[in-house]
């Protein structure tokens, strides 16, 4: 079978796609680990007690989102492990792709929320909302719009 100028079988293509996906997950995992670690240390900081109800709510939502992102990023490996040697690599790659897309969406929310919270605490509520919205727009442009534009050009 020939795809994109490559001479590879469906199994070889599935293996290549799986390896590419694993590399992407490794990059995402590092970012999520750093964000989750940052979030989990906040309650142990002296200023945490100064957070208002809104900030604590945002913080707790971020912890839930960060844990969700972590779970989603690790899920493809767990699925692969459970289905290893069951001749289901193409199905695993397809499912892992969908899970990874969901993980990216949740990661965008964590990054947006963390930006909102930091600006809210340091500068104020309005600055937090503006910074969070700006982060969300930037990530949407880079992670959603840019690939769409490149796909149309290609």
PDB file of C-alpha atoms in Angstrom:
ATOM      1  CA  UNK A   1       0.000   0.000   0.000  1.00  0.00           C
ATOM      2  CA  UNK A   2       1.279   3.457  -0.860  1.00  0.00           C
ATOM      3  CA  UNK A   3       0.291   6.474   1.193  1.00  0.00           C
ATOM      4  CA  UNK A   4       1.749   9.953   0.925  1.00  0.00           C
ATOM      5  CA  UNK A   5       4.595   8.617  -1.206  1.00  0.00           C
ATOM      6  CA  UNK A   6       5.439   5.938   1.358  1.00  0.00           C
ATOM      7  CA  UNK A   7       5.651   2.256   0.654  1.00  0.00           C
ATOM      8  CA  UNK A   8       4.177   0.816   3.841  1.00  0.00           C
ATOM      9  CA  UNK A   9       1.602  -1.744   4.821  1.00  0.00           C
ATOM     10  CA  UNK A  10      -1.374  -0.847   7.011  1.00  0.00           C
ATOM     11  CA  UNK A  11       0.423  -2.432   9.961  1.00  0.00           C
ATOM     12  CA  UNK A  12       3.566  -0.395   9.281  1.00  0.00           C
ATOM     13  CA  UNK A  13       1.493   2.766   8.974  1.00  0.00           C
ATOM     14  CA  UNK A  14      -0.290   2.003  12.256  1.00  0.00           C
ATOM     15  CA  UNK A  15       3.091   1.431  13.940  1.00  0.00           C
ATOM     16  CA  UNK A  16       4.439   4.723  12.558  1.00  0.00           C
ATOM     17  CA  UNK A  17       1.320   6.628  13.598  1.00  0.00           C
ATOM     18  CA  UNK A  18       1.482   5.085  17.070  1.00  0.00           C
ATOM     19  CA  UNK A  19       5.130   6.107  17.475  1.00  0.00           C
ATOM     20  CA  UNK A  20       4.379   9.676  16.333  1.00  0.00           C
ATOM     21  CA  UNK A  21       1.462   9.859  18.748  1.00  0.00           C
ATOM     22  CA  UNK A  22       3.643   8.646  21.618  1.00  0.00           C
ATOM     23  CA  UNK A  23       6.141  11.430  20.912  1.00  0.00           C
ATOM     24  CA  UNK A  24       3.315  14.003  21.035  1.00  0.00           C
ATOM     25  CA  UNK A  25       2.015  12.526  24.290  1.00  0.00           C
ATOM     26  CA  UNK A  26       5.496  12.790  25.832  1.00  0.00           C
ATOM     27  CA  UNK A  27       5.583  16.517  25.084  1.00  0.00           C
ATOM     28  CA  UNK A  28       2.088  17.030  26.477  1.00  0.00           C
ATOM     29  CA  UNK A  29       2.796  14.940  29.551  1.00  0.00           C
ATOM     30  CA  UNK A  30       5.718  17.122  30.572  1.00  0.00           C
ATOM     31  CA  UNK A  31       3.610  20.279  30.383  1.00  0.00           C
ATOM     32  CA  UNK A  32       0.741  18.736  32.309  1.00  0.00           C
ATOM     33  CA  UNK A  33       3.085  17.413  34.982  1.00  0.00           C
ATOM     34  CA  UNK A  34       4.584  20.857  35.499  1.00  0.00           C
ATOM     35  CA  UNK A  35       1.168  22.523  35.668  1.00  0.00           C
ATOM     36  CA  UNK A  36      -0.251  19.862  37.984  1.00  0.00           C
ATOM     37  CA  UNK A  37       2.774  20.091  40.245  1.00  0.00           C
ATOM     38  CA  UNK A  38       2.410  23.866  40.370  1.00  0.00           C
ATOM     39  CA  UNK A  39      -1.269  23.579  41.239  1.00  0.00           C
ATOM     40  CA  UNK A  40      -0.770  20.933  43.892  1.00  0.00           C
ATOM     41  CA  UNK A  41       1.787  23.057  45.750  1.00  0.00           C
ATOM     42  CA  UNK A  42      -0.403  26.175  45.948  1.00  0.00           C
ATOM     43  CA  UNK A  43      -2.410  25.236  49.064  1.00  0.00           C
ATOM     44  CA  UNK A  44       0.851  24.936  50.975  1.00  0.00           C
ATOM     45  CA  UNK A  45       1.853  28.515  50.227  1.00  0.00           C
ATOM     46  CA  UNK A  46       1.198  31.125  52.891  1.00  0.00           C
ATOM     47  CA  UNK A  47      -0.801  33.408  50.572  1.00  0.00           C
ATOM     48  CA  UNK A  48      -3.242  30.629  49.625  1.00  0.00           C
ATOM     49  CA  UNK A  49      -5.371  31.510  52.660  1.00  0.00           C
ATOM     50  CA  UNK A  50      -5.810  35.014  51.173  1.00  0.00           C
ATOM     51  CA  UNK A  51      -7.627  33.716  48.080  1.00  0.00           C
ATOM     52  CA  UNK A  52     -11.266  34.741  47.801  1.00  0.00           C
ATOM     53  CA  UNK A  53     -14.109  32.330  47.056  1.00  0.00           C
ATOM     54  CA  UNK A  54     -13.868  32.900  43.279  1.00  0.00           C
ATOM     55  CA  UNK A  55     -10.125  32.213  43.251  1.00  0.00           C
ATOM     56  CA  UNK A  56     -10.515  29.033  45.325  1.00  0.00           C
ATOM     57  CA  UNK A  57     -13.273  27.844  42.971  1.00  0.00           C
ATOM     58  CA  UNK A  58     -11.073  28.522  39.931  1.00  0.00           C
ATOM     59  CA  UNK A  59      -8.192  26.760  41.671  1.00  0.00           C
ATOM     60  CA  UNK A  60     -10.244  23.648  42.451  1.00  0.00           C
ATOM     61  CA  UNK A  61     -11.627  23.556  38.893  1.00  0.00           C
ATOM     62  CA  UNK A  62      -8.036  23.734  37.643  1.00  0.00           C
ATOM     63  CA  UNK A  63      -6.983  20.812  39.837  1.00  0.00           C
ATOM     64  CA  UNK A  64      -9.876  18.734  38.469  1.00  0.00           C
ATOM     65  CA  UNK A  65      -9.047  19.762  34.884  1.00  0.00           C
ATOM     66  CA  UNK A  66      -5.352  19.069  35.367  1.00  0.00           C
ATOM     67  CA  UNK A  67      -6.023  15.614  36.800  1.00  0.00           C
ATOM     68  CA  UNK A  68      -8.409  14.990  33.890  1.00  0.00           C
ATOM     69  CA  UNK A  69      -5.752  16.065  31.392  1.00  0.00           C
ATOM     70  CA  UNK A  70      -3.235  13.764  33.068  1.00  0.00           C
ATOM     71  CA  UNK A  71      -5.676  10.872  32.897  1.00  0.00           C
ATOM     72  CA  UNK A  72      -6.414  11.529  29.235  1.00  0.00           C
ATOM     73  CA  UNK A  73      -2.733  11.776  28.333  1.00  0.00           C
ATOM     74  CA  UNK A  74      -1.930   8.473  30.028  1.00  0.00           C
ATOM     75  CA  UNK A  75      -5.076   6.702  28.730  1.00  0.00           C
ATOM     76  CA  UNK A  76      -3.665   5.771  25.284  1.00  0.00           C
ATOM     77  CA  UNK A  77      -0.788   3.940  26.970  1.00  0.00           C
ATOM     78  CA  UNK A  78      -3.228   2.110  29.236  1.00  0.00           C
ATOM     79  CA  UNK A  79      -5.434   1.168  26.273  1.00  0.00           C
ATOM     80  CA  UNK A  80      -2.389  -0.063  24.368  1.00  0.00           C
ATOM     81  CA  UNK A  81      -1.253  -2.100  27.351  1.00  0.00           C
ATOM     82  CA  UNK A  82      -4.716  -3.688  27.749  1.00  0.00           C
ATOM     83  CA  UNK A  83      -4.983  -4.530  24.040  1.00  0.00           C
ATOM     84  CA  UNK A  84      -1.332  -5.419  23.430  1.00  0.00           C
ATOM     85  CA  UNK A  85      -0.920  -8.361  21.046  1.00  0.00           C
ATOM     86  CA  UNK A  86      -4.632  -8.465  20.221  1.00  0.00           C
ATOM     87  CA  UNK A  87      -4.046  -7.383  16.585  1.00  0.00           C
ATOM     88  CA  UNK A  88      -5.880  -4.098  17.198  1.00  0.00           C
ATOM     89  CA  UNK A  89      -3.166  -1.513  16.540  1.00  0.00           C
ATOM     90  CA  UNK A  90      -5.240   0.493  14.016  1.00  0.00           C
ATOM     91  CA  UNK A  91      -8.147   0.678  16.485  1.00  0.00           C
ATOM     92  CA  UNK A  92      -5.778   1.662  19.281  1.00  0.00           C
ATOM     93  CA  UNK A  93      -4.233   4.427  17.165  1.00  0.00           C
ATOM     94  CA  UNK A  94      -7.673   5.783  16.205  1.00  0.00           C
ATOM     95  CA  UNK A  95      -8.901   5.765  19.812  1.00  0.00           C
ATOM     96  CA  UNK A  96      -5.628   7.247  21.085  1.00  0.00           C
ATOM     97  CA  UNK A  97      -5.906  10.043  18.509  1.00  0.00           C
ATOM     98  CA  UNK A  98      -9.388  10.928  19.776  1.00  0.00           C
ATOM     99  CA  UNK A  99      -8.291  10.788  23.410  1.00  0.00           C
ATOM    100  CA  UNK A 100      -5.269  12.970  22.629  1.00  0.00           C
ATOM    101  CA  UNK A 101      -7.493  15.573  20.957  1.00  0.00           C
ATOM    102  CA  UNK A 102      -9.652  15.648  24.102  1.00  0.00           C
ATOM    103  CA  UNK A 103      -6.501  15.945  26.228  1.00  0.00           C
ATOM    104  CA  UNK A 104      -5.382  18.956  24.184  1.00  0.00           C
ATOM    105  CA  UNK A 105      -8.746  20.640  24.748  1.00  0.00           C
ATOM    106  CA  UNK A 106      -8.570  20.033  28.500  1.00  0.00           C
ATOM    107  CA  UNK A 107      -4.924  21.150  28.569  1.00  0.00           C
ATOM    108  CA  UNK A 108      -5.948  24.390  26.845  1.00  0.00           C
ATOM    109  CA  UNK A 109      -8.496  24.946  29.624  1.00  0.00           C
ATOM    110  CA  UNK A 110      -5.868  24.283  32.301  1.00  0.00           C
ATOM    111  CA  UNK A 111      -3.418  26.721  30.715  1.00  0.00           C
ATOM    112  CA  UNK A 112      -6.166  29.304  30.288  1.00  0.00           C
ATOM    113  CA  UNK A 113      -7.389  28.869  33.849  1.00  0.00           C
ATOM    114  CA  UNK A 114      -3.896  28.975  35.334  1.00  0.00           C
ATOM    115  CA  UNK A 115      -3.223  32.210  33.457  1.00  0.00           C
ATOM    116  CA  UNK A 116      -6.527  33.636  34.673  1.00  0.00           C
ATOM    117  CA  UNK A 117      -5.796  32.659  38.288  1.00  0.00           C
ATOM    118  CA  UNK A 118      -2.247  34.016  38.355  1.00  0.00           C
ATOM    119  CA  UNK A 119      -3.257  37.356  36.842  1.00  0.00           C
ATOM    120  CA  UNK A 120      -6.307  37.543  39.106  1.00  0.00           C
ATOM    121  CA  UNK A 121      -4.177  37.064  42.225  1.00  0.00           C
ATOM    122  CA  UNK A 122      -1.298  39.306  41.150  1.00  0.00           C
ATOM    123  CA  UNK A 123      -3.047  42.135  39.281  1.00  0.00           C
ATOM    124  CA  UNK A 124      -6.803  41.812  39.749  1.00  0.00           C
ATOM    125  CA  UNK A 125     -10.001  40.222  38.485  1.00  0.00           C
ATOM    126  CA  UNK A 126     -10.299  42.191  35.250  1.00  0.00           C
ATOM    127  CA  UNK A 127      -6.684  41.513  34.327  1.00  0.00           C
ATOM    128  CA  UNK A 128      -7.225  37.842  35.124  1.00  0.00           C
ATOM    129  CA  UNK A 129     -10.224  37.575  32.835  1.00  0.00           C
ATOM    130  CA  UNK A 130      -8.443  39.429  30.036  1.00  0.00           C
ATOM    131  CA  UNK A 131      -5.273  37.333  30.396  1.00  0.00           C
ATOM    132  CA  UNK A 132      -7.260  34.086  30.532  1.00  0.00           C
ATOM    133  CA  UNK A 133      -9.319  35.032  27.485  1.00  0.00           C
ATOM    134  CA  UNK A 134      -6.154  36.062  25.641  1.00  0.00           C
ATOM    135  CA  UNK A 135      -4.502  32.729  26.466  1.00  0.00           C
ATOM    136  CA  UNK A 136      -7.571  30.863  25.209  1.00  0.00           C
ATOM    137  CA  UNK A 137      -7.622  32.843  21.962  1.00  0.00           C
ATOM    138  CA  UNK A 138      -3.887  32.303  21.442  1.00  0.00           C
ATOM    139  CA  UNK A 139      -4.190  28.552  22.002  1.00  0.00           C
ATOM    140  CA  UNK A 140      -7.221  28.344  19.702  1.00  0.00           C
ATOM    141  CA  UNK A 141      -5.256  30.141  16.990  1.00  0.00           C
ATOM    142  CA  UNK A 142      -2.170  27.931  17.401  1.00  0.00           C
ATOM    143  CA  UNK A 143      -3.793  24.585  18.110  1.00  0.00           C
ATOM    144  CA  UNK A 144      -6.988  24.795  16.032  1.00  0.00           C
ATOM    145  CA  UNK A 145      -6.868  27.492  13.366  1.00  0.00           C
ATOM    146  CA  UNK A 146      -3.225  27.071  12.297  1.00  0.00           C
ATOM    147  CA  UNK A 147      -3.599  23.342  11.520  1.00  0.00           C
ATOM    148  CA  UNK A 148      -6.830  24.051   9.604  1.00  0.00           C
ATOM    149  CA  UNK A 149      -5.093  26.709   7.500  1.00  0.00           C
ATOM    150  CA  UNK A 150      -2.104  24.441   6.832  1.00  0.00           C
ATOM    151  CA  UNK A 151      -4.368  21.518   5.915  1.00  0.00           C
ATOM    152  CA  UNK A 152      -6.220  23.685   3.361  1.00  0.00           C
ATOM    153  CA  UNK A 153      -2.946  24.895   1.827  1.00  0.00           C
ATOM    154  CA  UNK A 154      -1.528  21.374   1.624  1.00  0.00           C
TER     155      UNK A 154
END
